[in-house]
Amino acid sequence: MSKTTRRCAAAWCAALALGGTALPALAQSAIKVGIVGPFSGPFAHYGTLFKTGAQAYVDAQGGKLDGRSIEFIYRDTGGPNPGLTKSLVQELIVKDKVDYLGGFVFTPNAMAVAPLIQQSQTPTVIFNAATSAITEKSDYFIRTSYTLWQVTVPLARWAAGQGLKKVVTAVTDFAPGLDGEAAFKAEFTRQGGTVVESIRMPIATTDFAPFVQRIKASGAQAVYTFLPGGPPNLGFVKAYNENGLAKAGVQFLGTAETDEFDLQKFGDAALGLTTAFHYSGTHDSPANQKFVAALKAADAQAIPNYASVGAWDGMHVIHKMIEATGGRRDGPKALAAAKTLQWDSPRGPVSIDPKTRHIVQNVYLRKVEKAGGMLVNRELQSFGPQPDLGLETK
């Protein structure tokens, strides 16, 4: 046996004797990132968007982050299912030994795993779930999506500035919907307007006609709505048009309801719909052009939208945490680094609020228009950088 071979053998024996702690000096292991979301069922498009956005980011960095390979482990929640989500995350932490977690579409799912995240000190980036209180439930939650307060308060101010005096709120009856309702009502009332009725719609609703009839009968000049994406968006807008609200001059005010993923399915019924949101596929910037090109390289059919940009920016945060920790598992050090981040996102300049661990970002007034025969969310104005106004009200 040569001296070199003996030295190598001795190193491996030492590594084994130390439980493998010396192995990274010989071979660098991949960073494991668990992505949790719906990959089946009516909301499966979110899982696809997460997967494409996350992979596109890694590919754009040359396939590695801080010189380390990334192993994605995907887990399917199917939809709002806190019990299943908790089991999946426990498995990811205990069995798969993930270094980071990302994803989460629905607030109840994110809330359910907070104790596991806190106990294991696993840095967890929320790509979508939009209830303000989520980041309060664990010190290891960071959010790269948005909150309903963040995008709704500027919309309520704008609505009052347009001379609207009477508005109905119609929201899906779960946490983010209630946040949206509270945000619009608080700010619109403060601006001198009146919310004449607050309608809450079950999350499983497929027939929106009865709710739209109530809006029409209320005498309101506009309706502020929140829906959880996917089929509900299409159903509500269809009922809005078929029941004559648009023709009656009842203005539509929303946030993510004209999501790029579904936008072409609406047809001309979507023209003129007004929303306030943090991202549009038409956002004009080099960072967005790079993002869209990376998405298309990963999947030619990919659609840039708020969920894919949440995943892209979520992986940017994970990238910087990997750099800060030298690729080692160190939750407190990773979070300390994340709290100082600011960067140029596809949505515009962003930063992480060190107090709330939530993204600070521009919110834009958008209107659905046609461009080149396609429907787009055209940005009409920026309301400037907005924090998580829901947590600021506490």
mmCIF file of C-alpha atoms in Angstrom:
data_model
loop_
_atom_site.group_PDB
_atom_site.id
_atom_site.type_symbol
_atom_site.label_atom_id
_atom_site.label_comp_id
_atom_site.label_asym_id
_atom_site.label_seq_id
_atom_site.Cartn_x
_atom_site.Cartn_y
_atom_site.Cartn_z
ATOM 1 C CA MET A 1 0.000 0.000 0.000
ATOM 2 C CA SER A 2 1.425 3.417 -0.977
ATOM 3 C CA LYS A 3 1.840 6.266 1.496
ATOM 4 C CA THR A 4 -0.904 8.214 -0.327
ATOM 5 C CA THR A 5 -3.313 5.293 -0.147
ATOM 6 C CA ARG A 6 -2.531 4.791 3.555
ATOM 7 C CA ARG A 7 -3.157 8.498 4.231
ATOM 8 C CA CYS A 8 -6.512 8.368 2.392
ATOM 9 C CA ALA A 9 -7.550 5.195 4.231
ATOM 10 C CA ALA A 10 -6.610 6.775 7.542
ATOM 11 C CA ALA A 11 -8.728 9.831 6.725
ATOM 12 C CA TRP A 12 -11.786 7.690 5.933
ATOM 13 C CA CYS A 13 -11.311 5.687 9.156
ATOM 14 C CA ALA A 14 -11.089 8.914 11.130
ATOM 15 C CA ALA A 15 -14.256 10.157 9.461
ATOM 16 C CA LEU A 16 -16.120 6.991 10.343
ATOM 17 C CA ALA A 17 -14.869 7.078 13.922
ATOM 18 C CA LEU A 18 -16.211 10.626 14.255
ATOM 19 C CA GLY A 19 -19.644 9.651 12.912
ATOM 20 C CA GLY A 20 -18.896 11.069 9.470
ATOM 21 C CA THR A 21 -18.078 14.614 10.606
ATOM 22 C CA ALA A 22 -14.754 14.552 8.733
ATOM 23 C CA LEU A 23 -16.344 13.453 5.449
ATOM 24 C CA PRO A 24 -17.120 16.962 4.090
ATOM 25 C CA ALA A 25 -13.358 17.538 3.780
ATOM 26 C CA LEU A 26 -13.292 14.637 1.326
ATOM 27 C CA ALA A 27 -16.581 15.092 -0.510
ATOM 28 C CA GLN A 28 -19.022 18.009 -0.283
ATOM 29 C CA SER A 29 -22.581 16.800 0.228
ATOM 30 C CA ALA A 30 -25.543 18.398 -1.533
ATOM 31 C CA ILE A 31 -27.741 20.939 0.252
ATOM 32 C CA LYS A 32 -31.203 19.447 0.714
ATOM 33 C CA VAL A 33 -34.186 21.745 0.138
ATOM 34 C CA GLY A 34 -37.699 20.447 0.805
ATOM 35 C CA ILE A 35 -40.430 22.095 -1.298
ATOM 36 C CA VAL A 36 -43.941 21.680 0.128
ATOM 37 C CA GLY A 37 -47.034 22.474 -1.939
ATOM 38 C CA PRO A 38 -49.944 21.051 -3.933
ATOM 39 C CA PHE A 39 -48.630 18.937 -6.804
ATOM 40 C CA SER A 40 -52.015 17.281 -7.423
ATOM 41 C CA GLY A 41 -55.661 18.356 -7.313
ATOM 42 C CA PRO A 42 -57.264 21.679 -8.317
ATOM 43 C CA PHE A 43 -54.337 23.774 -7.054
ATOM 44 C CA ALA A 44 -51.568 21.625 -8.570
ATOM 45 C CA HIS A 45 -50.411 24.507 -10.762
ATOM 46 C CA TYR A 46 -48.871 26.100 -7.658
ATOM 47 C CA GLY A 47 -46.605 23.094 -7.190
ATOM 48 C CA THR A 48 -45.542 23.277 -10.832
ATOM 49 C CA LEU A 49 -44.826 26.995 -10.507
ATOM 50 C CA PHE A 50 -42.778 26.452 -7.334
ATOM 51 C CA LYS A 51 -40.786 23.666 -8.951
ATOM 52 C CA THR A 52 -40.039 25.614 -12.125
ATOM 53 C CA GLY A 53 -39.181 28.850 -10.327
ATOM 54 C CA ALA A 54 -36.841 27.163 -7.829
ATOM 55 C CA GLN A 55 -35.072 25.041 -10.442
ATOM 56 C CA ALA A 56 -34.736 27.999 -12.828
ATOM 57 C CA TYR A 57 -32.962 29.995 -10.124
ATOM 58 C CA VAL A 58 -30.425 27.230 -9.467
ATOM 59 C CA ASP A 59 -29.880 26.712 -13.202
ATOM 60 C CA ALA A 60 -29.297 30.459 -13.630
ATOM 61 C CA GLN A 61 -26.500 30.234 -11.044
ATOM 62 C CA GLY A 62 -24.752 27.521 -13.051
ATOM 63 C CA GLY A 63 -26.429 24.587 -11.305
ATOM 64 C CA LYS A 64 -24.896 25.157 -7.869
ATOM 65 C CA LEU A 65 -25.326 27.616 -5.000
ATOM 66 C CA ASP A 66 -22.102 28.741 -3.334
ATOM 67 C CA GLY A 67 -20.382 25.853 -5.095
ATOM 68 C CA ARG A 68 -22.755 23.253 -3.654
ATOM 69 C CA SER A 69 -25.205 21.011 -5.454
ATOM 70 C CA ILE A 70 -28.871 21.397 -4.529
ATOM 71 C CA GLU A 71 -31.129 18.389 -3.993
ATOM 72 C CA PHE A 72 -34.818 19.290 -4.143
ATOM 73 C CA ILE A 73 -37.254 17.001 -2.318
ATOM 74 C CA TYR A 74 -40.889 17.681 -3.245
ATOM 75 C CA ARG A 75 -43.870 16.843 -1.051
ATOM 76 C CA ASP A 76 -47.520 17.044 -2.185
ATOM 77 C CA THR A 77 -50.125 18.500 0.213
ATOM 78 C CA GLY A 78 -52.897 18.275 -2.414
ATOM 79 C CA GLY A 79 -54.516 21.470 -1.094
ATOM 80 C CA PRO A 80 -55.423 22.954 2.302
ATOM 81 C CA ASN A 81 -54.587 19.990 4.566
ATOM 82 C CA PRO A 82 -52.815 20.972 7.812
ATOM 83 C CA GLY A 83 -52.630 17.409 9.193
ATOM 84 C CA LEU A 84 -51.015 15.945 6.091
ATOM 85 C CA THR A 85 -48.675 18.926 5.737
ATOM 86 C CA LYS A 86 -47.452 18.500 9.304
ATOM 87 C CA SER A 87 -46.698 14.810 8.678
ATOM 88 C CA LEU A 88 -44.863 15.580 5.445
ATOM 89 C CA VAL A 89 -42.729 18.284 7.034
ATOM 90 C CA GLN A 90 -41.885 16.072 10.004
ATOM 91 C CA GLU A 91 -40.688 13.432 7.552
ATOM 92 C CA LEU A 92 -38.617 15.970 5.642
ATOM 93 C CA ILE A 93 -36.934 17.168 8.823
ATOM 94 C CA VAL A 94 -36.419 13.834 10.614
ATOM 95 C CA LYS A 95 -36.024 11.287 7.822
ATOM 96 C CA ASP A 96 -34.766 13.321 4.873
ATOM 97 C CA LYS A 97 -32.760 15.718 7.075
ATOM 98 C CA VAL A 98 -33.404 18.738 4.863
ATOM 99 C CA ASP A 99 -31.289 21.846 5.419
ATOM 100 C CA TYR A 100 -34.000 24.280 4.251
ATOM 101 C CA LEU A 101 -37.719 24.259 3.544
ATOM 102 C CA GLY A 102 -39.689 26.292 1.028
ATOM 103 C CA GLY A 103 -43.121 26.507 -0.582
ATOM 104 C CA PHE A 104 -46.472 26.573 1.259
ATOM 105 C CA VAL A 105 -49.506 27.835 -0.634
ATOM 106 C CA PHE A 106 -52.148 27.794 2.079
ATOM 107 C CA THR A 107 -52.013 29.589 5.429
ATOM 108 C CA PRO A 108 -53.453 26.689 7.514
ATOM 109 C CA ASN A 109 -50.696 24.415 6.196
ATOM 110 C CA ALA A 110 -47.955 26.894 7.097
ATOM 111 C CA MET A 111 -49.438 27.508 10.551
ATOM 112 C CA ALA A 112 -49.596 23.769 11.260
ATOM 113 C CA VAL A 113 -45.854 23.242 10.801
ATOM 114 C CA ALA A 114 -44.666 26.262 12.802
ATOM 115 C CA PRO A 115 -43.881 24.261 15.992
ATOM 116 C CA LEU A 116 -41.812 21.763 13.976
ATOM 117 C CA ILE A 117 -39.917 24.594 12.301
ATOM 118 C CA GLN A 118 -39.249 26.303 15.613
ATOM 119 C CA GLN A 119 -38.076 23.157 17.386
ATOM 120 C CA SER A 120 -35.788 22.006 14.569
ATOM 121 C CA GLN A 121 -34.517 25.529 13.748
ATOM 122 C CA THR A 122 -35.022 24.817 10.045
ATOM 123 C CA PRO A 123 -34.981 28.012 7.930
ATOM 124 C CA THR A 124 -38.282 27.989 6.033
ATOM 125 C CA VAL A 125 -39.121 30.352 3.173
ATOM 126 C CA ILE A 126 -42.799 30.991 2.442
ATOM 127 C CA PHE A 127 -43.195 31.210 -1.341
ATOM 128 C CA ASN A 128 -46.901 32.087 -1.285
ATOM 129 C CA ALA A 129 -49.111 31.872 1.867
ATOM 130 C CA ALA A 130 -50.251 35.432 2.525
ATOM 131 C CA THR A 131 -51.665 35.820 6.049
ATOM 132 C CA SER A 132 -49.689 38.365 8.050
ATOM 133 C CA ALA A 133 -49.524 36.303 11.257
ATOM 134 C CA ILE A 134 -47.560 33.409 9.706
ATOM 135 C CA THR A 135 -44.123 34.888 10.359
ATOM 136 C CA GLU A 136 -45.056 35.437 14.012
ATOM 137 C CA LYS A 137 -45.515 31.702 14.570
ATOM 138 C CA SER A 138 -41.842 30.736 14.199
ATOM 139 C CA ASP A 139 -38.578 32.653 14.322
ATOM 140 C CA TYR A 140 -37.427 30.562 11.347
ATOM 141 C CA PHE A 141 -40.132 31.648 8.885
ATOM 142 C CA ILE A 142 -39.161 34.119 6.132
ATOM 143 C CA ARG A 143 -41.611 35.234 3.441
ATOM 144 C CA THR A 144 -40.833 36.147 -0.188
ATOM 145 C CA SER A 145 -44.436 36.380 -1.394
ATOM 146 C CA TYR A 146 -46.744 39.096 -0.053
ATOM 147 C CA THR A 147 -49.509 39.633 2.474
ATOM 148 C CA LEU A 148 -53.081 40.733 1.902
ATOM 149 C CA TRP A 149 -52.560 43.798 4.082
ATOM 150 C CA GLN A 150 -49.509 44.756 2.046
ATOM 151 C CA VAL A 151 -51.320 44.833 -1.301
ATOM 152 C CA THR A 152 -54.829 45.758 -0.113
ATOM 153 C CA VAL A 153 -54.181 48.935 1.897
ATOM 154 C CA PRO A 154 -52.722 50.795 -1.135
ATOM 155 C CA LEU A 155 -55.706 49.624 -3.202
ATOM 156 C CA ALA A 156 -58.182 50.936 -0.619
ATOM 157 C CA ARG A 157 -56.423 54.309 -0.588
ATOM 158 C CA TRP A 158 -56.527 54.453 -4.380
ATOM 159 C CA ALA A 159 -60.228 53.504 -4.460
ATOM 160 C CA ALA A 160 -61.106 56.315 -2.061
ATOM 161 C CA GLY A 161 -59.020 58.713 -4.137
ATOM 162 C CA GLN A 162 -61.092 57.777 -7.207
ATOM 163 C CA GLY A 163 -64.221 59.026 -5.466
ATOM 164 C CA LEU A 164 -65.673 55.628 -4.572
ATOM 165 C CA LYS A 165 -67.840 55.939 -1.464
ATOM 166 C CA LYS A 166 -69.597 52.558 -1.117
ATOM 167 C CA VAL A 167 -67.872 49.198 -1.548
ATOM 168 C CA VAL A 168 -68.761 45.561 -0.797
ATOM 169 C CA THR A 169 -66.063 43.126 0.310
ATOM 170 C CA ALA A 170 -66.471 39.516 -0.893
ATOM 171 C CA VAL A 171 -63.733 37.162 0.284
ATOM 172 C CA THR A 172 -63.059 33.453 0.676
ATOM 173 C CA ASP A 173 -63.728 32.533 4.297
ATOM 174 C CA PHE A 174 -60.273 31.598 5.555
ATOM 175 C CA ALA A 175 -57.347 33.474 7.072
ATOM 176 C CA PRO A 176 -55.967 35.439 4.084
ATOM 177 C CA GLY A 177 -59.477 36.356 2.964
ATOM 178 C CA LEU A 178 -60.259 37.690 6.418
ATOM 179 C CA ASP A 179 -56.980 39.632 6.360
ATOM 180 C CA GLY A 180 -57.966 41.176 3.026
ATOM 181 C CA GLU A 181 -61.434 42.051 4.315
ATOM 182 C CA ALA A 182 -60.011 43.655 7.470
ATOM 183 C CA ALA A 183 -57.344 45.582 5.553
ATOM 184 C CA PHE A 184 -59.727 47.020 2.975
ATOM 185 C CA LYS A 185 -62.374 47.918 5.517
ATOM 186 C CA ALA A 186 -59.920 49.580 7.918
ATOM 187 C CA GLU A 187 -58.220 51.736 5.291
ATOM 188 C CA PHE A 188 -61.283 52.539 3.150
ATOM 189 C CA THR A 189 -63.222 53.616 6.242
ATOM 190 C CA ARG A 190 -60.262 55.702 7.414
ATOM 191 C CA GLN A 191 -60.329 57.435 4.021
ATOM 192 C CA GLY A 192 -64.024 58.322 4.472
ATOM 193 C CA GLY A 193 -65.624 55.456 2.522
ATOM 194 C CA THR A 194 -68.198 52.896 3.662
ATOM 195 C CA VAL A 195 -68.132 49.119 3.347
ATOM 196 C CA VAL A 196 -71.854 48.471 2.918
ATOM 197 C CA GLU A 197 -71.633 44.688 3.247
ATOM 198 C CA SER A 198 -68.956 42.074 4.029
ATOM 199 C CA ILE A 199 -69.579 38.760 2.273
ATOM 200 C CA ARG A 200 -67.621 35.623 3.152
ATOM 201 C CA MET A 201 -67.670 32.716 0.706
ATOM 202 C CA PRO A 202 -66.823 29.086 1.651
ATOM 203 C CA ILE A 203 -63.498 27.883 0.248
ATOM 204 C CA ALA A 204 -65.229 24.965 -1.515
ATOM 205 C CA THR A 205 -67.715 27.234 -3.330
ATOM 206 C CA THR A 206 -68.120 26.668 -7.068
ATOM 207 C CA ASP A 207 -71.347 28.647 -7.556
ATOM 208 C CA PHE A 208 -70.711 32.340 -7.062
ATOM 209 C CA ALA A 209 -74.013 33.594 -8.527
ATOM 210 C CA PRO A 210 -75.806 34.025 -5.134
ATOM 211 C CA PHE A 211 -72.923 36.088 -3.756
ATOM 212 C CA VAL A 212 -72.706 38.231 -6.879
ATOM 213 C CA GLN A 213 -76.456 38.887 -6.685
ATOM 214 C CA ARG A 214 -75.973 40.197 -3.142
ATOM 215 C CA ILE A 215 -73.243 42.513 -4.388
ATOM 216 C CA LYS A 216 -75.504 43.793 -7.156
ATOM 217 C CA ALA A 217 -78.382 44.398 -4.735
ATOM 218 C CA SER A 218 -76.191 46.266 -2.233
ATOM 219 C CA GLY A 219 -75.979 49.471 -4.235
ATOM 220 C CA ALA A 220 -72.172 49.447 -3.970
ATOM 221 C CA GLN A 221 -70.015 51.192 -6.551
ATOM 222 C CA ALA A 222 -67.327 48.507 -6.391
ATOM 223 C CA VAL A 223 -66.498 45.084 -4.977
ATOM 224 C CA TYR A 224 -63.215 44.220 -3.317
ATOM 225 C CA THR A 225 -62.596 40.480 -3.549
ATOM 226 C CA PHE A 226 -60.069 37.871 -2.462
ATOM 227 C CA LEU A 227 -60.009 34.342 -3.896
ATOM 228 C CA PRO A 228 -57.386 31.606 -3.382
ATOM 229 C CA GLY A 229 -56.285 31.272 -7.021
ATOM 230 C CA GLY A 230 -57.100 28.698 -9.678
ATOM 231 C CA PRO A 231 -60.723 27.702 -10.452
ATOM 232 C CA PRO A 232 -62.322 30.126 -7.923
ATOM 233 C CA ASN A 233 -60.884 33.106 -9.801
ATOM 234 C CA LEU A 234 -62.465 31.971 -13.056
ATOM 235 C CA GLY A 235 -65.789 31.182 -11.395
ATOM 236 C CA PHE A 236 -66.098 34.526 -9.638
ATOM 237 C CA VAL A 237 -65.176 36.648 -12.679
ATOM 238 C CA LYS A 238 -67.590 34.648 -14.822
ATOM 239 C CA ALA A 239 -70.411 35.280 -12.336
ATOM 240 C CA TYR A 240 -69.393 38.949 -12.064
ATOM 241 C CA ASN A 241 -69.886 39.399 -15.814
ATOM 242 C CA GLU A 242 -72.852 37.067 -16.373
ATOM 243 C CA ASN A 243 -74.850 38.734 -13.616
ATOM 244 C CA GLY A 244 -74.309 42.183 -15.095
ATOM 245 C CA LEU A 245 -72.071 43.779 -12.473
ATOM 246 C CA ALA A 246 -69.590 45.079 -15.033
ATOM 247 C CA LYS A 247 -72.389 46.522 -17.187
ATOM 248 C CA ALA A 248 -73.968 48.073 -14.098
ATOM 249 C CA GLY A 249 -70.708 49.901 -13.387
ATOM 250 C CA VAL A 250 -69.776 47.946 -10.247
ATOM 251 C CA GLN A 251 -65.994 48.159 -10.374
ATOM 252 C CA PHE A 252 -63.885 45.059 -9.716
ATOM 253 C CA LEU A 253 -61.043 45.545 -7.197
ATOM 254 C CA GLY A 254 -58.743 42.626 -6.443
ATOM 255 C CA THR A 255 -55.176 41.479 -5.903
ATOM 256 C CA ALA A 256 -54.096 38.126 -7.420
ATOM 257 C CA GLU A 257 -57.419 37.326 -9.086
ATOM 258 C CA THR A 258 -56.081 38.109 -12.581
ATOM 259 C CA ASP A 259 -53.105 35.797 -12.116
ATOM 260 C CA GLU A 260 -51.037 35.304 -15.271
ATOM 261 C CA PHE A 261 -51.405 31.539 -14.998
ATOM 262 C CA ASP A 262 -55.172 31.758 -15.592
ATOM 263 C CA LEU A 263 -55.414 35.096 -17.369
ATOM 264 C CA GLN A 264 -55.844 33.843 -20.953
ATOM 265 C CA LYS A 265 -58.667 31.526 -19.797
ATOM 266 C CA PHE A 266 -60.812 34.517 -18.823
ATOM 267 C CA GLY A 267 -61.091 35.840 -22.353
ATOM 268 C CA ASP A 268 -62.317 39.385 -22.892
ATOM 269 C CA ALA A 269 -64.339 39.154 -19.649
ATOM 270 C CA ALA A 270 -61.124 40.129 -17.842
ATOM 271 C CA LEU A 271 -60.549 43.366 -19.770
ATOM 272 C CA GLY A 272 -60.518 46.362 -17.440
ATOM 273 C CA LEU A 273 -60.330 44.382 -14.194
ATOM 274 C CA THR A 274 -58.323 46.417 -11.677
ATOM 275 C CA THR A 275 -55.933 44.903 -9.149
ATOM 276 C CA ALA A 276 -53.138 45.996 -6.827
ATOM 277 C CA PHE A 277 -50.254 43.545 -6.618
ATOM 278 C CA HIS A 278 -46.499 43.190 -6.272
ATOM 279 C CA TYR A 279 -45.718 41.520 -9.613
ATOM 280 C CA SER A 280 -46.798 41.500 -13.212
ATOM 281 C CA GLY A 281 -45.351 39.373 -15.979
ATOM 282 C CA THR A 282 -44.974 42.578 -18.019
ATOM 283 C CA HIS A 283 -42.820 44.334 -15.388
ATOM 284 C CA ASP A 284 -40.190 46.194 -17.382
ATOM 285 C CA SER A 285 -36.744 45.574 -15.896
ATOM 286 C CA PRO A 286 -33.539 43.648 -16.712
ATOM 287 C CA ALA A 287 -34.079 41.473 -13.623
ATOM 288 C CA ASN A 288 -37.524 40.435 -14.855
ATOM 289 C CA GLN A 289 -36.212 39.753 -18.362
ATOM 290 C CA LYS A 290 -33.535 37.490 -16.857
ATOM 291 C CA PHE A 291 -36.160 35.737 -14.717
ATOM 292 C CA VAL A 292 -38.520 35.123 -17.648
ATOM 293 C CA ALA A 293 -35.669 33.831 -19.838
ATOM 294 C CA ALA A 294 -34.523 31.452 -17.065
ATOM 295 C CA LEU A 295 -38.058 30.149 -16.588
ATOM 296 C CA LYS A 296 -38.469 29.486 -20.297
ATOM 297 C CA ALA A 297 -35.095 27.723 -20.385
ATOM 298 C CA ALA A 298 -36.246 25.434 -17.568
ATOM 299 C CA ASP A 299 -39.680 24.875 -19.138
ATOM 300 C CA ALA A 300 -40.750 26.337 -22.473
ATOM 301 C CA GLN A 301 -44.372 26.361 -21.272
ATOM 302 C CA ALA A 302 -43.597 28.160 -17.992
ATOM 303 C CA ILE A 303 -45.673 31.212 -17.097
ATOM 304 C CA PRO A 304 -44.056 33.954 -15.017
ATOM 305 C CA ASN A 305 -46.395 34.821 -12.167
ATOM 306 C CA TYR A 306 -46.385 35.627 -8.471
ATOM 307 C CA ALA A 307 -45.886 32.009 -7.361
ATOM 308 C CA SER A 308 -42.906 31.386 -9.644
ATOM 309 C CA VAL A 309 -41.311 34.696 -8.668
ATOM 310 C CA GLY A 310 -41.917 33.841 -4.994
ATOM 311 C CA ALA A 311 -40.005 30.599 -5.517
ATOM 312 C CA TRP A 312 -37.233 32.317 -7.509
ATOM 313 C CA ASP A 313 -36.701 34.939 -4.799
ATOM 314 C CA GLY A 314 -37.123 32.283 -2.119
ATOM 315 C CA MET A 315 -34.180 30.419 -3.597
ATOM 316 C CA HIS A 316 -32.206 33.663 -3.674
ATOM 317 C CA VAL A 317 -32.738 33.937 0.091
ATOM 318 C CA ILE A 318 -31.716 30.295 0.585
ATOM 319 C CA HIS A 319 -28.653 30.934 -1.621
ATOM 320 C CA LYS A 320 -27.550 33.785 0.644
ATOM 321 C CA MET A 321 -28.162 31.709 3.776
ATOM 322 C CA ILE A 322 -25.998 28.924 2.343
ATOM 323 C CA GLU A 323 -23.245 31.464 1.699
ATOM 324 C CA ALA A 324 -23.533 32.905 5.204
ATOM 325 C CA THR A 325 -23.267 29.508 6.887
ATOM 326 C CA GLY A 326 -20.613 28.041 4.602
ATOM 327 C CA GLY A 327 -23.095 25.312 3.680
ATOM 328 C CA ARG A 328 -23.347 24.094 7.277
ATOM 329 C CA ARG A 329 -26.638 23.587 9.075
ATOM 330 C CA ASP A 330 -26.941 26.628 11.347
ATOM 331 C CA GLY A 331 -30.482 27.993 11.585
ATOM 332 C CA PRO A 332 -29.747 31.041 13.781
ATOM 333 C CA LYS A 333 -26.817 32.149 11.609
ATOM 334 C CA ALA A 334 -28.836 31.617 8.416
ATOM 335 C CA LEU A 335 -31.725 33.717 9.745
ATOM 336 C CA ALA A 336 -29.406 36.486 10.904
ATOM 337 C CA ALA A 337 -28.061 36.742 7.352
ATOM 338 C CA ALA A 338 -31.524 36.666 5.762
ATOM 339 C CA LYS A 339 -32.713 39.601 7.874
ATOM 340 C CA THR A 340 -30.145 41.914 6.247
ATOM 341 C CA LEU A 341 -30.933 41.057 2.621
ATOM 342 C CA GLN A 342 -31.869 43.521 -0.097
ATOM 343 C CA TRP A 343 -31.691 42.803 -3.819
ATOM 344 C CA ASP A 344 -33.067 43.563 -7.266
ATOM 345 C CA SER A 345 -35.960 41.142 -7.783
ATOM 346 C CA PRO A 346 -37.938 40.515 -10.992
ATOM 347 C CA ARG A 347 -40.710 42.495 -9.252
ATOM 348 C CA GLY A 348 -38.446 45.482 -8.447
ATOM 349 C CA PRO A 349 -36.203 46.439 -5.496
ATOM 350 C CA VAL A 350 -36.935 44.357 -2.375
ATOM 351 C CA SER A 351 -35.585 43.758 1.117
ATOM 352 C CA ILE A 352 -36.348 41.611 4.145
ATOM 353 C CA ASP A 353 -37.760 43.494 7.137
ATOM 354 C CA PRO A 354 -35.526 42.326 10.016
ATOM 355 C CA LYS A 355 -38.372 42.667 12.519
ATOM 356 C CA THR A 356 -41.112 40.752 10.673
ATOM 357 C CA ARG A 357 -38.944 38.602 8.322
ATOM 358 C CA HIS A 358 -41.351 39.599 5.557
ATOM 359 C CA ILE A 359 -40.465 41.060 2.180
ATOM 360 C CA VAL A 360 -40.732 44.828 1.629
ATOM 361 C CA GLN A 361 -41.619 45.543 -2.001
ATOM 362 C CA ASN A 362 -43.342 47.880 -4.428
ATOM 363 C CA VAL A 363 -47.066 47.404 -4.959
ATOM 364 C CA TYR A 364 -48.445 48.321 -8.385
ATOM 365 C CA LEU A 365 -51.861 49.350 -9.653
ATOM 366 C CA ARG A 366 -52.639 47.051 -12.596
ATOM 367 C CA LYS A 367 -55.361 46.812 -15.215
ATOM 368 C CA VAL A 368 -56.020 43.949 -17.620
ATOM 369 C CA GLU A 369 -55.376 44.999 -21.220
ATOM 370 C CA LYS A 370 -54.596 43.322 -24.521
ATOM 371 C CA ALA A 371 -51.104 43.418 -25.978
ATOM 372 C CA GLY A 372 -50.201 41.490 -29.119
ATOM 373 C CA GLY A 373 -53.470 39.587 -28.895
ATOM 374 C CA MET A 374 -52.709 38.419 -25.330
ATOM 375 C CA LEU A 375 -54.208 39.549 -22.046
ATOM 376 C CA VAL A 376 -51.696 41.181 -19.690
ATOM 377 C CA ASN A 377 -51.689 42.881 -16.307
ATOM 378 C CA ARG A 378 -50.473 46.331 -17.283
ATOM 379 C CA GLU A 379 -48.774 48.260 -14.468
ATOM 380 C CA LEU A 380 -50.299 51.758 -14.369
ATOM 381 C CA GLN A 381 -48.518 53.160 -11.337
ATOM 382 C CA SER A 382 -46.358 52.158 -8.387
ATOM 383 C CA PHE A 383 -47.491 52.817 -4.836
ATOM 384 C CA GLY A 384 -43.857 52.537 -3.751
ATOM 385 C CA PRO A 385 -42.278 50.189 -1.190
ATOM 386 C CA GLN A 386 -44.778 48.620 1.196
ATOM 387 C CA PRO A 387 -44.068 46.634 4.395
ATOM 388 C CA ASP A 388 -46.383 44.048 5.962
ATOM 389 C CA LEU A 389 -48.984 46.582 7.064
ATOM 390 C CA GLY A 390 -50.934 43.871 8.897
ATOM 391 C CA LEU A 391 -48.179 43.377 11.445
ATOM 392 C CA GLU A 392 -47.578 47.131 11.639
ATOM 393 C CA THR A 393 -51.146 47.645 12.866
ATOM 394 C CA LYS A 394 -50.521 45.510 15.989
#
